[in-house]
Coordinates of C-alpha atoms and ligand atoms in Angstrom, one line a residue:
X1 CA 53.4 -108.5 -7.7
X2 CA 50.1 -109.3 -6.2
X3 CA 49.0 -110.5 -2.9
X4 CA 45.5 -111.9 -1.6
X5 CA 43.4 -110.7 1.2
X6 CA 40.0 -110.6 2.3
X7 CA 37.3 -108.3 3.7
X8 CA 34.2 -109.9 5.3
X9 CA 31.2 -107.3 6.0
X10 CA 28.0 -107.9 8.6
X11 CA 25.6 -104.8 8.2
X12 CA 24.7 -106.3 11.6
X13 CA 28.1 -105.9 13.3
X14 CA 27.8 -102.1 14.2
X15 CA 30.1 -100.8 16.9
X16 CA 28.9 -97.3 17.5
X17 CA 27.3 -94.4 15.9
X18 CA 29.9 -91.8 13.8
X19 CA 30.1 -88.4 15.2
X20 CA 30.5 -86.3 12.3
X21 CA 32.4 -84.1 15.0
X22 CA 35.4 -86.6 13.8
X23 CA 35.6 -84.1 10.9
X24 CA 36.3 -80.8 12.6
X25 CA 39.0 -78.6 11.9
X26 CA 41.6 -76.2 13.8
X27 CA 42.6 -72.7 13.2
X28 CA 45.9 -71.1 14.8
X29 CA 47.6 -67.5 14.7
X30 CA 50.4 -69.2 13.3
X31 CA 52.2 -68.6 9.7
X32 CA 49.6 -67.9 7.3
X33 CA 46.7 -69.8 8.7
X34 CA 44.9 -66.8 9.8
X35 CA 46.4 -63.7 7.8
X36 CA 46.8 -64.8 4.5
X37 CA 44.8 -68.0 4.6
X38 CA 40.9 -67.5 6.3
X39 CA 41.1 -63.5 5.8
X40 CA 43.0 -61.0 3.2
X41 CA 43.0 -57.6 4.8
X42 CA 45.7 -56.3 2.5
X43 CA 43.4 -56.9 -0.4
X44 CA 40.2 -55.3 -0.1
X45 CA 39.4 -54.7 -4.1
X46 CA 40.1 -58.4 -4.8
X47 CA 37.0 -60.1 -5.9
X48 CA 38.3 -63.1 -4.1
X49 CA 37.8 -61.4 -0.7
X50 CA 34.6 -60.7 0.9
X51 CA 33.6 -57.2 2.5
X52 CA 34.6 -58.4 6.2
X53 CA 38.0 -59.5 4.5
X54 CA 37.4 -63.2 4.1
X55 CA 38.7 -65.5 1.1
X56 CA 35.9 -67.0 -0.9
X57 CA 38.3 -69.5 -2.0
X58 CA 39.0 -70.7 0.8
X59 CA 35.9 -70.5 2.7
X60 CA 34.3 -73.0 -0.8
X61 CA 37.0 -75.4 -0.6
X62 CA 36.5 -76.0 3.0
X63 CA 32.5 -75.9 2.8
X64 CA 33.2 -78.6 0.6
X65 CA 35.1 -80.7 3.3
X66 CA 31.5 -80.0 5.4
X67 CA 33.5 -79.1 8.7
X68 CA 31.2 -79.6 12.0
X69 CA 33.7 -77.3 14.5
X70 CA 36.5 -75.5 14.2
X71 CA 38.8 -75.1 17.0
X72 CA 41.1 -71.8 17.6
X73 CA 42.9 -69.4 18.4
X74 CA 45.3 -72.0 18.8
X75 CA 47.4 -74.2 20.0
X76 CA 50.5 -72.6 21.5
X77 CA 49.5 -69.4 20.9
X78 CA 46.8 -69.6 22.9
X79 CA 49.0 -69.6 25.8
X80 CA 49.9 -66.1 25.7
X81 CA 46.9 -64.5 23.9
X82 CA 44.6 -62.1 25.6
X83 CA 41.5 -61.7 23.4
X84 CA 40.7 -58.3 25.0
X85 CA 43.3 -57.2 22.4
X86 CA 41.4 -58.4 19.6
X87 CA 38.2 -56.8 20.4
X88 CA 36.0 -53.3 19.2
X89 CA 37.7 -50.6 16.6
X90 CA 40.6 -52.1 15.0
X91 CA 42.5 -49.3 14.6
X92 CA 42.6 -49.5 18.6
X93 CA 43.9 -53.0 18.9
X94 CA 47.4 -53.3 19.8
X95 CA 50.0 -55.2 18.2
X96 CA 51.6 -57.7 20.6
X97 CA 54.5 -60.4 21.2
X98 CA 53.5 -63.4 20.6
X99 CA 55.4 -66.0 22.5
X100 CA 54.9 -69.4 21.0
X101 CA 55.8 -68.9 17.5
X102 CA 58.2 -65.5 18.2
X103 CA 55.5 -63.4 15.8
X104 CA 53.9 -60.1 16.3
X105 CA 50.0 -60.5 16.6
X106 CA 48.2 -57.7 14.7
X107 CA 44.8 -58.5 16.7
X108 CA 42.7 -57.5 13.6
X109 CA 41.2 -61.1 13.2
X110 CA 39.8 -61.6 16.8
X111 CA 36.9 -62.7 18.4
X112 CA 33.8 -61.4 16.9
X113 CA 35.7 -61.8 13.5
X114 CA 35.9 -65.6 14.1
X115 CA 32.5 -66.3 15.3
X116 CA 31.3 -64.1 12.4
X117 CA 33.3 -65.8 10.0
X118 CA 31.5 -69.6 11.8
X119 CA 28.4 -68.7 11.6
X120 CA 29.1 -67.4 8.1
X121 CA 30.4 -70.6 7.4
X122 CA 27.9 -72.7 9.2
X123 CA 30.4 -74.0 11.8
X124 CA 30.5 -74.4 14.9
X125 CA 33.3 -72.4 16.9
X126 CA 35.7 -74.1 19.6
X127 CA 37.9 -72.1 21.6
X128 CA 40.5 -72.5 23.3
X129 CA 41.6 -70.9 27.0
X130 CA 44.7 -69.5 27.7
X131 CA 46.4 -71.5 31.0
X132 CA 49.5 -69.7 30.1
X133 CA 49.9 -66.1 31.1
X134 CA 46.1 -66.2 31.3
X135 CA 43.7 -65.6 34.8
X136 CA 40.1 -67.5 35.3
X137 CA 38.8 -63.4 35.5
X138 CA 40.0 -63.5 32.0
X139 CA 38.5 -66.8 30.8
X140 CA 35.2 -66.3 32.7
X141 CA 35.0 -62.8 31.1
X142 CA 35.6 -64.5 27.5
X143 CA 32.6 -66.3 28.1
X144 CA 30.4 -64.1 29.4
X145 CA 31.7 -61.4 25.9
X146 CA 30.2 -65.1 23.7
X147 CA 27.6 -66.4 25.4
X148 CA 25.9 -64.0 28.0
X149 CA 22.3 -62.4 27.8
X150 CA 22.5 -61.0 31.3
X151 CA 22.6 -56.8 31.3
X152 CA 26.5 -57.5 32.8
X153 CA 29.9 -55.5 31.9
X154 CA 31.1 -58.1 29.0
X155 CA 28.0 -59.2 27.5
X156 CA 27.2 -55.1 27.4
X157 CA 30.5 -54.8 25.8
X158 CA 29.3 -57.4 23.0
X159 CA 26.8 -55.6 22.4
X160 CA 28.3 -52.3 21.6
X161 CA 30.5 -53.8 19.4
X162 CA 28.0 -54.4 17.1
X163 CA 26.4 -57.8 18.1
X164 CA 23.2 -58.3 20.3
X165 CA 22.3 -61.8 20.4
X166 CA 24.8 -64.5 22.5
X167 CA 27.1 -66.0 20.2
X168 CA 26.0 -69.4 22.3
X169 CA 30.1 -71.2 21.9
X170 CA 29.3 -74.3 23.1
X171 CA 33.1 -76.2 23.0
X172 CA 35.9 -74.6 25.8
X173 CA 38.9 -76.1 26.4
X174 CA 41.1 -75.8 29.4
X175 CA 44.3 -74.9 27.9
X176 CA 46.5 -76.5 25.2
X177 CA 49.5 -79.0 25.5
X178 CA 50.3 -77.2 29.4
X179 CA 52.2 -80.1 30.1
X180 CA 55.5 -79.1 27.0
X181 CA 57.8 -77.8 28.1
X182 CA 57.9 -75.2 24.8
X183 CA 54.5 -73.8 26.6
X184 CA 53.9 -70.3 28.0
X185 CA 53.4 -71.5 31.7
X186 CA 54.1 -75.2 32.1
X187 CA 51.9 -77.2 34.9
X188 CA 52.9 -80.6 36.3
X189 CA 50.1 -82.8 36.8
X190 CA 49.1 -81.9 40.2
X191 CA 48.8 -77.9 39.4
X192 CA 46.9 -78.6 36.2
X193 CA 44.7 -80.5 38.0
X194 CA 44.0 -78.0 40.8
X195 CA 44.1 -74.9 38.8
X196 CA 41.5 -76.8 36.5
X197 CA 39.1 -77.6 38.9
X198 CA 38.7 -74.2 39.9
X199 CA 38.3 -72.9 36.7
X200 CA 35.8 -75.8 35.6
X201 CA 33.5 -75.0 38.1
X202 CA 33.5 -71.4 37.9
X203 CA 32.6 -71.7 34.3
X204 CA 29.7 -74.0 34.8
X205 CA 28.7 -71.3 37.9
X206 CA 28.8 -69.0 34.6
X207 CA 27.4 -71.2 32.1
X208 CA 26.0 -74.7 32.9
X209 CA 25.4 -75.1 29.1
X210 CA 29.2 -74.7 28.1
X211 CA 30.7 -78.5 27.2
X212 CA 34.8 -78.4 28.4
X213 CA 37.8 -80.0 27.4
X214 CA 40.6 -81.3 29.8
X215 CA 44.1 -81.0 28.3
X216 CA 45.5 -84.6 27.4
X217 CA 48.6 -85.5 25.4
X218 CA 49.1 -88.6 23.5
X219 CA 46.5 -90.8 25.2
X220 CA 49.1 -93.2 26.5
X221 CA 51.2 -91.0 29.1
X222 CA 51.2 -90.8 32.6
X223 CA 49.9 -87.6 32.1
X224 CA 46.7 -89.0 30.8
X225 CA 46.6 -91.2 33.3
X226 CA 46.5 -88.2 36.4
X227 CA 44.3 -86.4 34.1
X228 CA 41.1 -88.5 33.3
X229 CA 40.9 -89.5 37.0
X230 CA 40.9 -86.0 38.5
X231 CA 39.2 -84.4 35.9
X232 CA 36.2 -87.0 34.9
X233 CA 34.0 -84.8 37.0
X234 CA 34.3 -81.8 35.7
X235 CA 34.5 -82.5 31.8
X236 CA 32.7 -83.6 29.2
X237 CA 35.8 -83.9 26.6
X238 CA 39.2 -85.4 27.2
X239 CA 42.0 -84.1 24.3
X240 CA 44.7 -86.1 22.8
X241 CA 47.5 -84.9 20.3
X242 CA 49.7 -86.4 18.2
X243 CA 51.4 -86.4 14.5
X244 CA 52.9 -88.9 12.4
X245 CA 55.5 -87.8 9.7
X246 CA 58.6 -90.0 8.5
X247 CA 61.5 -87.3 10.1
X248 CA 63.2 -88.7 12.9
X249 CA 61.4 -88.3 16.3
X250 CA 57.7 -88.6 15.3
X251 CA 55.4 -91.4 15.0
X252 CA 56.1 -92.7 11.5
X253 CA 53.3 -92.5 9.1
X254 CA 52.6 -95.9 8.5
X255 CA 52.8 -96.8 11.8
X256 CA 51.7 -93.4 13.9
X257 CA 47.7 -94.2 13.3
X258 CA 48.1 -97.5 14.9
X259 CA 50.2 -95.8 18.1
X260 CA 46.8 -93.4 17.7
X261 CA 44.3 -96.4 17.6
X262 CA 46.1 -97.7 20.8
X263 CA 46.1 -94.3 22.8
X264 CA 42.2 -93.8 21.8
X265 CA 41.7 -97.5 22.8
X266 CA 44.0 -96.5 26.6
X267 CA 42.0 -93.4 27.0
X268 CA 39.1 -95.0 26.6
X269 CA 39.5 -97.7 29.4
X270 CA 41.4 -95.0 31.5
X271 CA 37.8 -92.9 31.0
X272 CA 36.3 -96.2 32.3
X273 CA 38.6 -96.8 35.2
X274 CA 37.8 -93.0 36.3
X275 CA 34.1 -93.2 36.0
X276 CA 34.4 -96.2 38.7
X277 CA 36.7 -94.6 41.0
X278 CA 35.2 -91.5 40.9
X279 CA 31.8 -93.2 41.4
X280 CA 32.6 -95.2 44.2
X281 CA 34.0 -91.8 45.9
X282 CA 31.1 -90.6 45.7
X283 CA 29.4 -92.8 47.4
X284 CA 31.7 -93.0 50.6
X285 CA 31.6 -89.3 50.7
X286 CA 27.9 -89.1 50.7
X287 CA 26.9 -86.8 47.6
X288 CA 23.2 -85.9 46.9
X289 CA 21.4 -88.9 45.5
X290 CA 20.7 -86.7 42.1
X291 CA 23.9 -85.8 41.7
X292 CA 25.1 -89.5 41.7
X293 CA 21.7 -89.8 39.4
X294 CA 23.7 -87.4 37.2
X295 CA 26.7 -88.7 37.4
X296 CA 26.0 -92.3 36.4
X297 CA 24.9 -91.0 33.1
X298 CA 28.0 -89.0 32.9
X299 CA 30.5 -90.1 29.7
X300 CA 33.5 -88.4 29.1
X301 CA 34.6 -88.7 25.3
X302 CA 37.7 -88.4 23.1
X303 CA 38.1 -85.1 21.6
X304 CA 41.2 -85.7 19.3
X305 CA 41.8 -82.1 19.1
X306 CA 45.0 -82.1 17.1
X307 CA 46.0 -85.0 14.6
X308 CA 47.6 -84.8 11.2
X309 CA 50.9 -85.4 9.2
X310 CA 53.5 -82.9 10.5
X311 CA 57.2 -83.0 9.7
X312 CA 58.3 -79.1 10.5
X313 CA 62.1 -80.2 9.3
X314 CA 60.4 -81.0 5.9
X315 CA 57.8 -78.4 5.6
X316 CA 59.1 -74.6 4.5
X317 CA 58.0 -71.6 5.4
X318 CA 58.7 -68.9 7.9
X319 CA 57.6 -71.4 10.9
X320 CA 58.8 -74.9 9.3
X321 CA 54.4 -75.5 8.8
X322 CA 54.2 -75.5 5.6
X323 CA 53.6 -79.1 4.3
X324 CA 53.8 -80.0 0.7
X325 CA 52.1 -83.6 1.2
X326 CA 52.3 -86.6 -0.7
X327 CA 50.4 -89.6 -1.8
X328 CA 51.7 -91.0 0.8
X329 CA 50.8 -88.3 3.4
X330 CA 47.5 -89.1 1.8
X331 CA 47.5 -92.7 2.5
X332 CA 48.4 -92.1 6.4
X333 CA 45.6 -89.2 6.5
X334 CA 43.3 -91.8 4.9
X335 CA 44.4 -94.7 7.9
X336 CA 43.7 -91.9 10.9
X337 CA 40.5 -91.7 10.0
X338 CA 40.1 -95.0 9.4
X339 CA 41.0 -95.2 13.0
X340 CA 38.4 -92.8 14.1
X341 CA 36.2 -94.9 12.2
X342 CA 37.0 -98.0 14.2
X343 CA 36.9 -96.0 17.2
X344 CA 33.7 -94.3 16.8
X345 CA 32.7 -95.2 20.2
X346 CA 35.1 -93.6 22.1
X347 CA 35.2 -90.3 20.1
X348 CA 33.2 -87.3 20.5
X349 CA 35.3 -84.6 18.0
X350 CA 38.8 -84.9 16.0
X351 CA 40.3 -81.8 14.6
X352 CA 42.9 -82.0 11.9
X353 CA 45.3 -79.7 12.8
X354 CA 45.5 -77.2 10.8
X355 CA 42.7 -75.9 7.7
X356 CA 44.9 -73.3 5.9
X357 CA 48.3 -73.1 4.7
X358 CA 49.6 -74.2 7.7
X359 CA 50.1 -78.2 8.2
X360 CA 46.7 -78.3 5.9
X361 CA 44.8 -79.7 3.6
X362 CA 44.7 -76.1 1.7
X363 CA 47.5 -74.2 0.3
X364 CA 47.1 -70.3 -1.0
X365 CA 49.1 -67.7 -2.5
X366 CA 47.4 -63.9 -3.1
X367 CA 44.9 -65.1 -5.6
X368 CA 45.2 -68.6 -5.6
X369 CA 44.6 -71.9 -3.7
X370 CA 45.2 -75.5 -4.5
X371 CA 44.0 -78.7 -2.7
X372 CA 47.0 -80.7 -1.4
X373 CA 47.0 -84.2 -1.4
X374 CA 45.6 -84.8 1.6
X375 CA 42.4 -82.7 1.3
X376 CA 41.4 -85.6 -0.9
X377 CA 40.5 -88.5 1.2
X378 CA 39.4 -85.8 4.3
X379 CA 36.5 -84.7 1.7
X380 CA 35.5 -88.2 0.6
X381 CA 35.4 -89.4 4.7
X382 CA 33.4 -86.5 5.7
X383 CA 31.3 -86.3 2.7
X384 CA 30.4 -90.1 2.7
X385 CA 31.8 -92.0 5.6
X386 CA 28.6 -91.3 7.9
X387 CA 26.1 -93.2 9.8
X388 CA 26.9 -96.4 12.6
X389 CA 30.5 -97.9 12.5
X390 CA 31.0 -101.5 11.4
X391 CA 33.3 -104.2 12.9
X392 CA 35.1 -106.3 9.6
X393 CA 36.5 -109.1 9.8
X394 CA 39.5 -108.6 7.5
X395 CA 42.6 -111.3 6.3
X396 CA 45.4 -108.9 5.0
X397 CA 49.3 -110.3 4.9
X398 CA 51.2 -108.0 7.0
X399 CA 52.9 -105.0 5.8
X400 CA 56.9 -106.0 4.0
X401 CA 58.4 -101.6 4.2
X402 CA 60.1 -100.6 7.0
X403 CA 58.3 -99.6 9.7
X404 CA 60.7 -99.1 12.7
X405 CA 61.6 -95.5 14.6
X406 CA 57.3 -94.9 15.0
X407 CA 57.5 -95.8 18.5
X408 CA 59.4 -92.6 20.0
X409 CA 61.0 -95.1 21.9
X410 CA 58.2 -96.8 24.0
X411 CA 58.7 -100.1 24.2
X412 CA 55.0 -101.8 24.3
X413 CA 54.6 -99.9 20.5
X414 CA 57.1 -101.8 19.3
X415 CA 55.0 -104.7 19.2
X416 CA 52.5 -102.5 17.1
X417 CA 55.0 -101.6 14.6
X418 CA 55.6 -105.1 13.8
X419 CA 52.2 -105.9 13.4
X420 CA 50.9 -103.1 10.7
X421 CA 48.9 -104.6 7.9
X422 CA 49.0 -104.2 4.2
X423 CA 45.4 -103.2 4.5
X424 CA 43.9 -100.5 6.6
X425 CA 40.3 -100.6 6.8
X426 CA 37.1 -100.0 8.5
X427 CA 33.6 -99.4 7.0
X428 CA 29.7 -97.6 8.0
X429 CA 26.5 -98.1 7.3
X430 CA 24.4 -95.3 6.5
X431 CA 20.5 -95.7 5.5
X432 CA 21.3 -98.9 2.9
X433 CA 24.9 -97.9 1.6
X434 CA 27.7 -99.6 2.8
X435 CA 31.0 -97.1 2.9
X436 CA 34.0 -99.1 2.6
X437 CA 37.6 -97.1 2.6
X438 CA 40.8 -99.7 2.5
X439 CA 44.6 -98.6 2.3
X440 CA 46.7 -100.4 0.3
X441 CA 49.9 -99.9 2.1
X442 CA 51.8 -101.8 0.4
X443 CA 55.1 -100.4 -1.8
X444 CA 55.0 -102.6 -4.0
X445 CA 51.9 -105.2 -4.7
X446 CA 48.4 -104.9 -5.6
X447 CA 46.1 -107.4 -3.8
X448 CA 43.0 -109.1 -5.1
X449 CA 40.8 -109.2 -2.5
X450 CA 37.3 -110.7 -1.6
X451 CA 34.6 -109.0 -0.4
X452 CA 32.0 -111.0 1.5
X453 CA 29.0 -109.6 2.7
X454 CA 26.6 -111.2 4.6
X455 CA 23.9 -110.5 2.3
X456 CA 21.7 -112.0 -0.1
X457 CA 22.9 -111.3 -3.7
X458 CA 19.6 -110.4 -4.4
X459 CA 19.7 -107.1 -2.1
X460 CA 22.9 -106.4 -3.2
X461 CA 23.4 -103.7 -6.1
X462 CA 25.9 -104.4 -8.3
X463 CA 27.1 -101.4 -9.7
X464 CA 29.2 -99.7 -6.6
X465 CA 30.5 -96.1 -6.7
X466 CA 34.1 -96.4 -6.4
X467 CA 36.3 -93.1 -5.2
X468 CA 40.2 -93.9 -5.8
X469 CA 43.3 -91.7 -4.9
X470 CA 46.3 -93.2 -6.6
X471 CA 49.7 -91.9 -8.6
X472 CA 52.6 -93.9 -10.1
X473 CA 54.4 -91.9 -7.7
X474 CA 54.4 -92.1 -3.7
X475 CA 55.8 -89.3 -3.6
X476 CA 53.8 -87.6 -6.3
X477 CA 52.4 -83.6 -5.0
X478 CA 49.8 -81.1 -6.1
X479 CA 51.5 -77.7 -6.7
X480 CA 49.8 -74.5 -8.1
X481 CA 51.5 -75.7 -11.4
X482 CA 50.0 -79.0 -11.1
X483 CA 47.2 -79.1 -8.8
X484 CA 45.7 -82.5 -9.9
X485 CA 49.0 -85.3 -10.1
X486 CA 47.2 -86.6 -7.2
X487 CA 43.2 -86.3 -7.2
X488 CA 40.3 -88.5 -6.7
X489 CA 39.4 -91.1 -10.3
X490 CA 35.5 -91.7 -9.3
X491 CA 33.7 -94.4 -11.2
X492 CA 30.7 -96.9 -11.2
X493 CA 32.3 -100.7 -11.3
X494 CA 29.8 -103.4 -11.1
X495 CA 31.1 -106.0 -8.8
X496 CA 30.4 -109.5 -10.0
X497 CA 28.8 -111.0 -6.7
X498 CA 28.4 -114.4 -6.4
X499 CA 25.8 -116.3 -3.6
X500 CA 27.5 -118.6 -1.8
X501 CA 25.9 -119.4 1.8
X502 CA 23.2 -116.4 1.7
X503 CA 26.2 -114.5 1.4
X504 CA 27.8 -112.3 -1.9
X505 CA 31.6 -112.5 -2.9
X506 CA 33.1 -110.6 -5.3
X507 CA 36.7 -109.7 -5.9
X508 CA 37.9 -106.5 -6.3
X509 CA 41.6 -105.0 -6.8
X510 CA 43.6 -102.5 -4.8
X511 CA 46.4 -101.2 -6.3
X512 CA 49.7 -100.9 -4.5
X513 CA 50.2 -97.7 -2.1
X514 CA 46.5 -96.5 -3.2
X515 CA 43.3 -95.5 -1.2
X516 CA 39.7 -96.4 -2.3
X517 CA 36.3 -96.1 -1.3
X518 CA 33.6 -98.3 -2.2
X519 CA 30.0 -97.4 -1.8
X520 CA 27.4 -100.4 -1.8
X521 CA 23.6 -100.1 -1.9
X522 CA 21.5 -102.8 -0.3
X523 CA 18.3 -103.0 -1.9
Ligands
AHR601 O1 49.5 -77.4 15.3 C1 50.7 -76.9 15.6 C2 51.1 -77.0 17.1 O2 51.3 -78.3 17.4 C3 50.1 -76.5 18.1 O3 50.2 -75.1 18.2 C4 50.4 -77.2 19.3 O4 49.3 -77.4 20.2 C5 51.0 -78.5 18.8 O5 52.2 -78.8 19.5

């Protein structure tokens, strides 16, 4: 059947310039993300793997997805890793417990492997501290081993391992998810804080330059809350985590992006809330006019450092992580970053969690990779979803499936739940093309849909690129068998716009459960 809706674009309504940070990535010692996935040391005569051990296959399919950061070494596993055991001759390292996933670490991919492997790559590197079983000696020595040109123990050490100049790692994060109870040294919110503190200053004592993270959770918790108003100070990121998948205790995935939008949207105004507090404590307690100075122009941002589609009952493998996505998975990959879209204020950085074979976009075996479903719309956002963020006005009928259970019972999301749309949208502008990505949620109905935009027909091309991930199937997959049942149909369309009022209408069709993206040229 077929519905009607409407999309009404201003190039002059722009909320906020796109960090292309939004389209960062995450790497964890977990399953095969590391061993198997980024690296191949069992394989050295492959012509698929590089002399330092790295898969070329891998390292072009994600070049393509043009990945600003990558964050690592995890995640849980951070929480009990010491990266002294994954330094200088390999055949010294030791193999060690590893407490979050019950593995055995081999230590052969460590640190100057990873930040050799970035720069290879042309990304940035993020890592992550261990608050777990790890000490602030530890951490400060970390970062004096990446980024120190002083003649000191750890930076000396660098160097005889084989590289001179500071690696320079910018990102640092103080922990991961220390407030679960499945982590390696839980904190309540009041030792977080404290131990935090401590280490945040040390570290800017060490290195003014480095930008940290503070450990958040969904956005919308109490723990949030304590967080942003202890930490604003000290931080220039403030994390959130969260998946959506369709098993029983998650976020659901039509309605998880919206519970997202909301806990970006709370974070935001608790970031707010902190900077006046903070400032006006400040004040009574006398600090040094410049520091105030600084701290007026101090703006903490969102650093979504884990989202994705997760549902470890579904996925196989040794550590329940490895996905098999479908269209669908697709669709709720293309509505979070529509939501970092709409949000592009408030964010700084958003990591899909994870890059390789484990909850990703990428799936190996030995010789072999194929893109899963949802590596589709992730490359077509970051390869053309750039520039300043724009605020549509859109009319959509509200989505018919069901969309109860998203709300992991927290009553104020219920009232999101019965509010999703059949469209998701949001839109840029980047030098004169208009990027316009819209979900059809929708099960069962394709929707004509006007486009308005506030332009002179005139200035208005035409002929519009038009990117479009559909399948018969919602539940359609890639496989190695059948890597393409779900892939991107690109085409030029020309879009019949009509003037009415100085501005040009046209009418376009989405097809039921379907993701496109339009690109418009203004001439
Ligand atoms: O990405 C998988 C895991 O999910 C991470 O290790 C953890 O931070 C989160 O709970």
């Amino acid at each position: 059947s077929l519905s009607q809706s409407e999309i009404r674009i201003d190039p002059h309504r722009r909320m906020g310039a796109i960090d292309r940070k939004i389209y960062s990535g995450f790497l964890e010692h977990l399953g095969r993300c590391i061993y198997g996935g980024i690296v191949d040391y069992d394989n050295p005569d492959n012509d698929l793997i590089t002399k330092e051990g790295y898969r070329k296959d891998v390292a072009k399919a994600l070049k393509a997805l043009d990945i600003p950061v990558i964050r690592w070494p995890g995640g849980n596993f951070v929480s009990s890793y010491h990266w002294q055991d994954g330094i200088g001759p390999k055949e010294s390292r030791p193999r060690r417990p590893e407490l979050a996933w019950l593995n055995e670490e081999l230590n052969l991919f460590g640190t100057d492997e990873f930040l050799h492997w970035c720069g290879w790559m042309k990304i940035e590197p993020y890592l992550c501290l261990n608050m777990g079983t790890g000490t602030l000696d530890e951490a400060l020595a970390w970062i004096e081993y990446c980024n120190s040109n002083l003649n000191t123990y750890w930076a000396n050490l660098r160097r005889i391992n084989g590289r001179d100049e500071p690696y320079n790692v910018k990102y640092w994060s103080l922990g991961n998810e220390v407030w679960g109870p499945w982590q390696v040294g839980q904190m309540n919110e009041e030792d977080y804080c404290k131990k935090a503190i401590q280490w945040a200053k040390a570290i800017k004592l060490l290195d003014p330059s480095v930008i940290l993270v503070s450990c958040g959770c969904t956005g919308f918790s109490k723990w949030d809350y304590e967080i942003t108003q202890k930490l604003f100070r000290y931080v220039d990121f403030h994390s959130i985590h969260l998946y959506t998948s369709d098993s029983k205790d998650q976020m659901k995935n039509i309605t998880g992006p919206a519970a997202a939008e909301a806990g970006i949207q709370i974070t935001a105004k608790l970031l707010d809330l902190a900077k006046i507090t903070n400032y006006s404590s400040s004040i009574s307690n006398s600090v040094a006019a410049t520091e105030d100075l600084k701290f007026k122009q101090h703006r903490v941002k969102i650093c979504f450092d884990e989202w994705n589609v997760w549902d470890p009952v579904r996925a196989g493998g040794e550590v329940g992580c490895e996905e098999k996505y479908t269209l669908g998975d697709a669709l709720a990959v293309s509505s979070w970053l529509n939501t970092f879209i709409r949000q592009a204020e408030y964010i700084g950085m958003a990591n899909i969690a994870q890059c390789v074979n484990v909850i990703a976009p990428i799936m190996t075996k030995q010789d072999k990779l194929f893109l899963q479903t949802t590596y589709h719309p992730l490359r077509l956002f970051s390869q053309k979803m750039r520039g300043e963020s724009l605020n549509l006005h859109v009319k959509t009928p509200l989505y018919k499936g069901d969309t109860r259970g998203g709300n992991m019972n927290i009553e104020w999301l219920k009232d999101i739940d019965s509010n999703i749309c059949m469209l998701d949208c949001s839109a840029a502008i980047y030098d004169k093309n208009i990027i316009v990505a819209v979900v059809n949620r929708s099960l069962t109905e394709d929707t004509t849909t006007k486009i308005s935009l506030s332009v002179d027909p005139k200035n208005v091309n035409p002929n519009v690129n038009r990117c479009v991930i559909y399948n018969e199937d919602i539940n359609a997959i890639n496989t190695f068998d059948e890597p393409e049942n779900v892939t991107v149909s690109e085409s030029i369309i020309f879009l019949n716009f009509i003037p009415l009022n100085g501005e040009s209408n046209a009418t376009i069709l989405f097809k039921k459960h379907s993701f496109t993206l339009l690109e418009i040229q203004l001439l």
